GROMACS .gro file of C-alpha atoms in nm:
model
  220
    1UNK     CA    1  -3.041   4.444   1.218
    2UNK     CA    2  -2.723   4.385   1.409
    3UNK     CA    3  -2.529   4.070   1.338
    4UNK     CA    4  -2.559   3.806   1.609
    5UNK     CA    5  -2.279   3.793   1.860
    6UNK     CA    6  -2.081   3.472   1.860
    7UNK     CA    7  -1.850   3.398   2.148
    8UNK     CA    8  -1.516   3.274   2.018
    9UNK     CA    9  -1.382   3.021   2.265
   10UNK     CA   10  -1.010   2.977   2.203
   11UNK     CA   11  -0.897   2.625   2.131
   12UNK     CA   12  -0.598   2.527   2.341
   13UNK     CA   13  -0.366   2.279   2.176
   14UNK     CA   14  -0.065   2.140   2.356
   15UNK     CA   15   0.247   2.211   2.150
   16UNK     CA   16   0.427   1.910   2.010
   17UNK     CA   17   0.791   1.904   2.103
   18UNK     CA   18   0.866   1.652   1.827
   19UNK     CA   19   0.666   1.732   1.515
   20UNK     CA   20   0.789   2.088   1.481
   21UNK     CA   21   0.903   2.055   1.123
   22UNK     CA   22   0.761   1.899   0.810
   23UNK     CA   23   1.035   1.756   0.590
   24UNK     CA   24   0.945   1.821   0.228
   25UNK     CA   25   1.138   1.631  -0.035
   26UNK     CA   26   1.329   1.418   0.215
   27UNK     CA   27   1.552   1.155   0.051
   28UNK     CA   28   1.506   0.786   0.117
   29UNK     CA   29   1.710   0.569   0.350
   30UNK     CA   30   1.727   0.213   0.471
   31UNK     CA   31   1.493   0.125   0.760
   32UNK     CA   32   1.788   0.005   0.970
   33UNK     CA   33   1.890   0.365   1.038
   34UNK     CA   34   1.555   0.459   1.187
   35UNK     CA   35   1.534   0.129   1.377
   36UNK     CA   36   1.871   0.158   1.549
   37UNK     CA   37   1.820   0.525   1.638
   38UNK     CA   38   1.498   0.421   1.812
   39UNK     CA   39   1.666   0.125   1.983
   40UNK     CA   40   1.937   0.349   2.128
   41UNK     CA   41   1.682   0.609   2.235
   42UNK     CA   42   1.466   0.348   2.410
   43UNK     CA   43   1.765   0.204   2.593
   44UNK     CA   44   1.932   0.527   2.707
   45UNK     CA   45   1.645   0.780   2.723
   46UNK     CA   46   1.328   0.576   2.791
   47UNK     CA   47   1.118   0.877   2.894
   48UNK     CA   48   1.190   1.058   2.570
   49UNK     CA   49   1.121   0.738   2.377
   50UNK     CA   50   0.783   0.708   2.552
   51UNK     CA   51   0.692   1.065   2.456
   52UNK     CA   52   0.791   1.002   2.096
   53UNK     CA   53   0.573   0.690   2.084
   54UNK     CA   54   0.281   0.882   2.233
   55UNK     CA   55   0.306   1.164   1.977
   56UNK     CA   56   0.392   0.966   1.663
   57UNK     CA   57   0.295   0.604   1.723
   58UNK     CA   58   0.640   0.506   1.596
   59UNK     CA   59   0.782   0.212   1.793
   60UNK     CA   60   1.077  -0.025   1.776
   61UNK     CA   61   0.840  -0.309   1.685
   62UNK     CA   62   0.703  -0.114   1.388
   63UNK     CA   63   1.047  -0.024   1.259
   64UNK     CA   64   1.150  -0.391   1.296
   65UNK     CA   65   0.872  -0.481   1.052
   66UNK     CA   66   1.010  -0.226   0.806
   67UNK     CA   67   1.357  -0.379   0.843
   68UNK     CA   68   1.219  -0.724   0.765
   69UNK     CA   69   1.061  -0.594   0.443
   70UNK     CA   70   1.409  -0.478   0.327
   71UNK     CA   71   1.276  -0.184   0.127
   72UNK     CA   72   1.385   0.180   0.131
   73UNK     CA   73   1.169   0.429   0.321
   74UNK     CA   74   1.146   0.806   0.351
   75UNK     CA   75   1.424   0.956   0.561
   76UNK     CA   76   1.183   1.200   0.726
   77UNK     CA   77   1.130   0.970   1.026
   78UNK     CA   78   1.503   0.926   1.082
   79UNK     CA   79   1.557   1.301   1.054
   80UNK     CA   80   1.288   1.364   1.313
   81UNK     CA   81   1.433   1.108   1.556
   82UNK     CA   82   1.789   1.233   1.506
   83UNK     CA   83   1.682   1.592   1.571
   84UNK     CA   84   1.512   1.480   1.891
   85UNK     CA   85   1.823   1.291   2.008
   86UNK     CA   86   2.039   1.596   1.934
   87UNK     CA   87   1.845   1.785   2.203
   88UNK     CA   88   1.906   1.517   2.466
   89UNK     CA   89   2.165   1.560   2.739
   90UNK     CA   90   2.315   1.220   2.651
   91UNK     CA   91   2.303   1.283   2.276
   92UNK     CA   92   2.664   1.173   2.218
   93UNK     CA   93   2.624   0.844   2.403
   94UNK     CA   94   2.291   0.770   2.230
   95UNK     CA   95   2.434   0.829   1.884
   96UNK     CA   96   2.744   0.624   1.960
   97UNK     CA   97   2.525   0.334   2.070
   98UNK     CA   98   2.310   0.367   1.757
   99UNK     CA   99   2.611   0.378   1.525
  100UNK     CA  100   2.777   0.075   1.685
  101UNK     CA  101   2.463  -0.140   1.678
  102UNK     CA  102   2.383  -0.037   1.320
  103UNK     CA  103   2.726  -0.138   1.192
  104UNK     CA  104   2.717  -0.466   1.385
  105UNK     CA  105   2.380  -0.542   1.224
  106UNK     CA  106   2.511  -0.464   0.875
  107UNK     CA  107   2.808  -0.696   0.932
  108UNK     CA  108   2.581  -0.973   1.062
  109UNK     CA  109   2.376  -0.960   0.740
  110UNK     CA  110   2.678  -1.002   0.511
  111UNK     CA  111   2.706  -1.331   0.318
  112UNK     CA  112   2.931  -1.593   0.475
  113UNK     CA  113   3.176  -1.577   0.184
  114UNK     CA  114   3.228  -1.203   0.239
  115UNK     CA  115   3.275  -1.251   0.613
  116UNK     CA  116   3.530  -1.525   0.542
  117UNK     CA  117   3.724  -1.290   0.314
  118UNK     CA  118   3.712  -1.008   0.568
  119UNK     CA  119   3.854  -1.239   0.835
  120UNK     CA  120   4.128  -1.400   0.626
  121UNK     CA  121   4.259  -1.149   0.372
  122UNK     CA  122   4.573  -0.947   0.445
  123UNK     CA  123   4.499  -0.625   0.633
  124UNK     CA  124   4.544  -0.392   0.336
  125UNK     CA  125   4.293  -0.592   0.133
  126UNK     CA  126   4.055  -0.612   0.428
  127UNK     CA  127   4.058  -0.234   0.462
  128UNK     CA  128   3.998  -0.188   0.089
  129UNK     CA  129   3.713  -0.437   0.085
  130UNK     CA  130   3.558  -0.290   0.401
  131UNK     CA  131   3.551   0.060   0.253
  132UNK     CA  132   3.394  -0.072  -0.068
  133UNK     CA  133   3.126  -0.253   0.131
  134UNK     CA  134   3.054   0.052   0.343
  135UNK     CA  135   3.018   0.269   0.034
  136UNK     CA  136   2.750   0.030  -0.094
  137UNK     CA  137   2.574   0.042   0.243
  138UNK     CA  138   2.566   0.422   0.266
  139UNK     CA  139   2.192   0.450   0.177
  140UNK     CA  140   2.123   0.247   0.493
  141UNK     CA  141   2.346   0.470   0.706
  142UNK     CA  142   2.334   0.826   0.576
  143UNK     CA  143   2.057   0.837   0.316
  144UNK     CA  144   2.021   0.764  -0.053
  145UNK     CA  145   2.201   1.082  -0.161
  146UNK     CA  146   2.512   1.017   0.053
  147UNK     CA  147   2.852   0.906  -0.070
  148UNK     CA  148   3.170   0.773   0.089
  149UNK     CA  149   3.500   0.885  -0.061
  150UNK     CA  150   3.851   0.803   0.058
  151UNK     CA  151   4.165   0.999  -0.030
  152UNK     CA  152   4.542   0.991  -0.002
  153UNK     CA  153   4.587   0.651   0.145
  154UNK     CA  154   4.948   0.614   0.257
  155UNK     CA  155   5.045   0.306   0.452
  156UNK     CA  156   4.839   0.299   0.770
  157UNK     CA  157   4.662   0.635   0.720
  158UNK     CA  158   4.386   0.762   0.493
  159UNK     CA  159   4.120   1.033   0.477
  160UNK     CA  160   3.751   0.953   0.449
  161UNK     CA  161   3.476   1.192   0.345
  162UNK     CA  162   3.105   1.140   0.415
  163UNK     CA  163   2.934   1.359   0.158
  164UNK     CA  164   2.567   1.461   0.153
  165UNK     CA  165   2.492   1.258   0.463
  166UNK     CA  166   2.162   1.305   0.641
  167UNK     CA  167   2.179   1.542   0.940
  168UNK     CA  168   2.511   1.701   0.839
  169UNK     CA  169   2.378   2.025   0.686
  170UNK     CA  170   2.132   2.120   0.965
  171UNK     CA  171   2.268   2.345   1.239
  172UNK     CA  172   2.085   2.162   1.517
  173UNK     CA  173   2.207   1.820   1.406
  174UNK     CA  174   2.550   1.901   1.262
  175UNK     CA  175   2.744   1.808   1.577
  176UNK     CA  176   2.544   1.488   1.612
  177UNK     CA  177   2.612   1.395   1.250
  178UNK     CA  178   2.987   1.432   1.298
  179UNK     CA  179   2.976   1.210   1.606
  180UNK     CA  180   2.749   0.952   1.442
  181UNK     CA  181   2.959   0.916   1.127
  182UNK     CA  182   3.279   0.899   1.333
  183UNK     CA  183   3.135   0.610   1.535
  184UNK     CA  184   3.016   0.449   1.213
  185UNK     CA  185   3.369   0.454   1.068
  186UNK     CA  186   3.527   0.329   1.390
  187UNK     CA  187   3.283   0.038   1.403
  188UNK     CA  188   3.325  -0.037   1.033
  189UNK     CA  189   3.701  -0.073   1.064
  190UNK     CA  190   3.657  -0.304   1.362
  191UNK     CA  191   3.364  -0.521   1.246
  192UNK     CA  192   3.447  -0.531   0.875
  193UNK     CA  193   3.825  -0.502   0.853
  194UNK     CA  194   3.922  -0.623   1.201
  195UNK     CA  195   4.139  -0.314   1.239
  196UNK     CA  196   4.158  -0.115   1.562
  197UNK     CA  197   4.214   0.244   1.451
  198UNK     CA  198   4.195   0.604   1.565
  199UNK     CA  199   3.938   0.831   1.400
  200UNK     CA  200   3.989   1.207   1.420
  201UNK     CA  201   3.768   1.468   1.260
  202UNK     CA  202   3.930   1.705   1.013
  203UNK     CA  203   3.800   2.062   1.039
  204UNK     CA  204   3.874   2.343   0.799
  205UNK     CA  205   3.710   2.659   0.668
  206UNK     CA  206   3.718   2.493   0.327
  207UNK     CA  207   3.492   2.204   0.437
  208UNK     CA  208   3.130   2.260   0.336
  209UNK     CA  209   2.830   2.200   0.561
  210UNK     CA  210   2.724   1.882   0.381
  211UNK     CA  211   3.069   1.726   0.418
  212UNK     CA  212   3.224   1.542   0.713
  213UNK     CA  213   3.596   1.463   0.692
  214UNK     CA  214   3.793   1.217   0.902
  215UNK     CA  215   4.152   1.102   0.929
  216UNK     CA  216   4.188   0.730   0.996
  217UNK     CA  217   4.512   0.587   1.133
  218UNK     CA  218   4.601   0.241   1.262
  219UNK     CA  219   4.917   0.075   1.386
  220UNK     CA  220   5.160  -0.063   1.130
   0.00000   0.00000   0.00000
């Protein structure tokens, strides 16, 4: 007896433009990173933000709740949002806005005694204290595995390395990572150390994919 014929009706599924990658073993990060990426996306690319909300259910209000809990979360959400922003036409402006608002928020949350010191110490001490504070805040900016290292400080110039930062070692987000960390440093020197400086990226064949190097210089 012949087997019965079953008509196979193909199932059509609309492709997701966001959830194209599952991030296994993603490090943790502070919820502020995810929150400020979403804030910048909502402000400067509202249509893309609406599509992200529709596909993931992730909203600014939900990330605000995570910020209020003050606990580390998986970096997978931030990686997804950053990858989406990197495909936007205004990706540089969005990441600059996110970096500036993130650093302003971190400064706002500092204890009053630290803010007083940052506003009243001599400039050299302000710069040293600001870099120390930023190093402690790196899990909230570039993931739990990231580090901030500074080298060869001479007078009004030093080199800063962001090592193992989120987004830096992926081809599609590498340029965005360099822009984001540059904005982060610029904002840190202004908000934390009250120093207006120039940030220039250092590029070399010796620099590895997971490293971002910057030269920082300010007026004497």
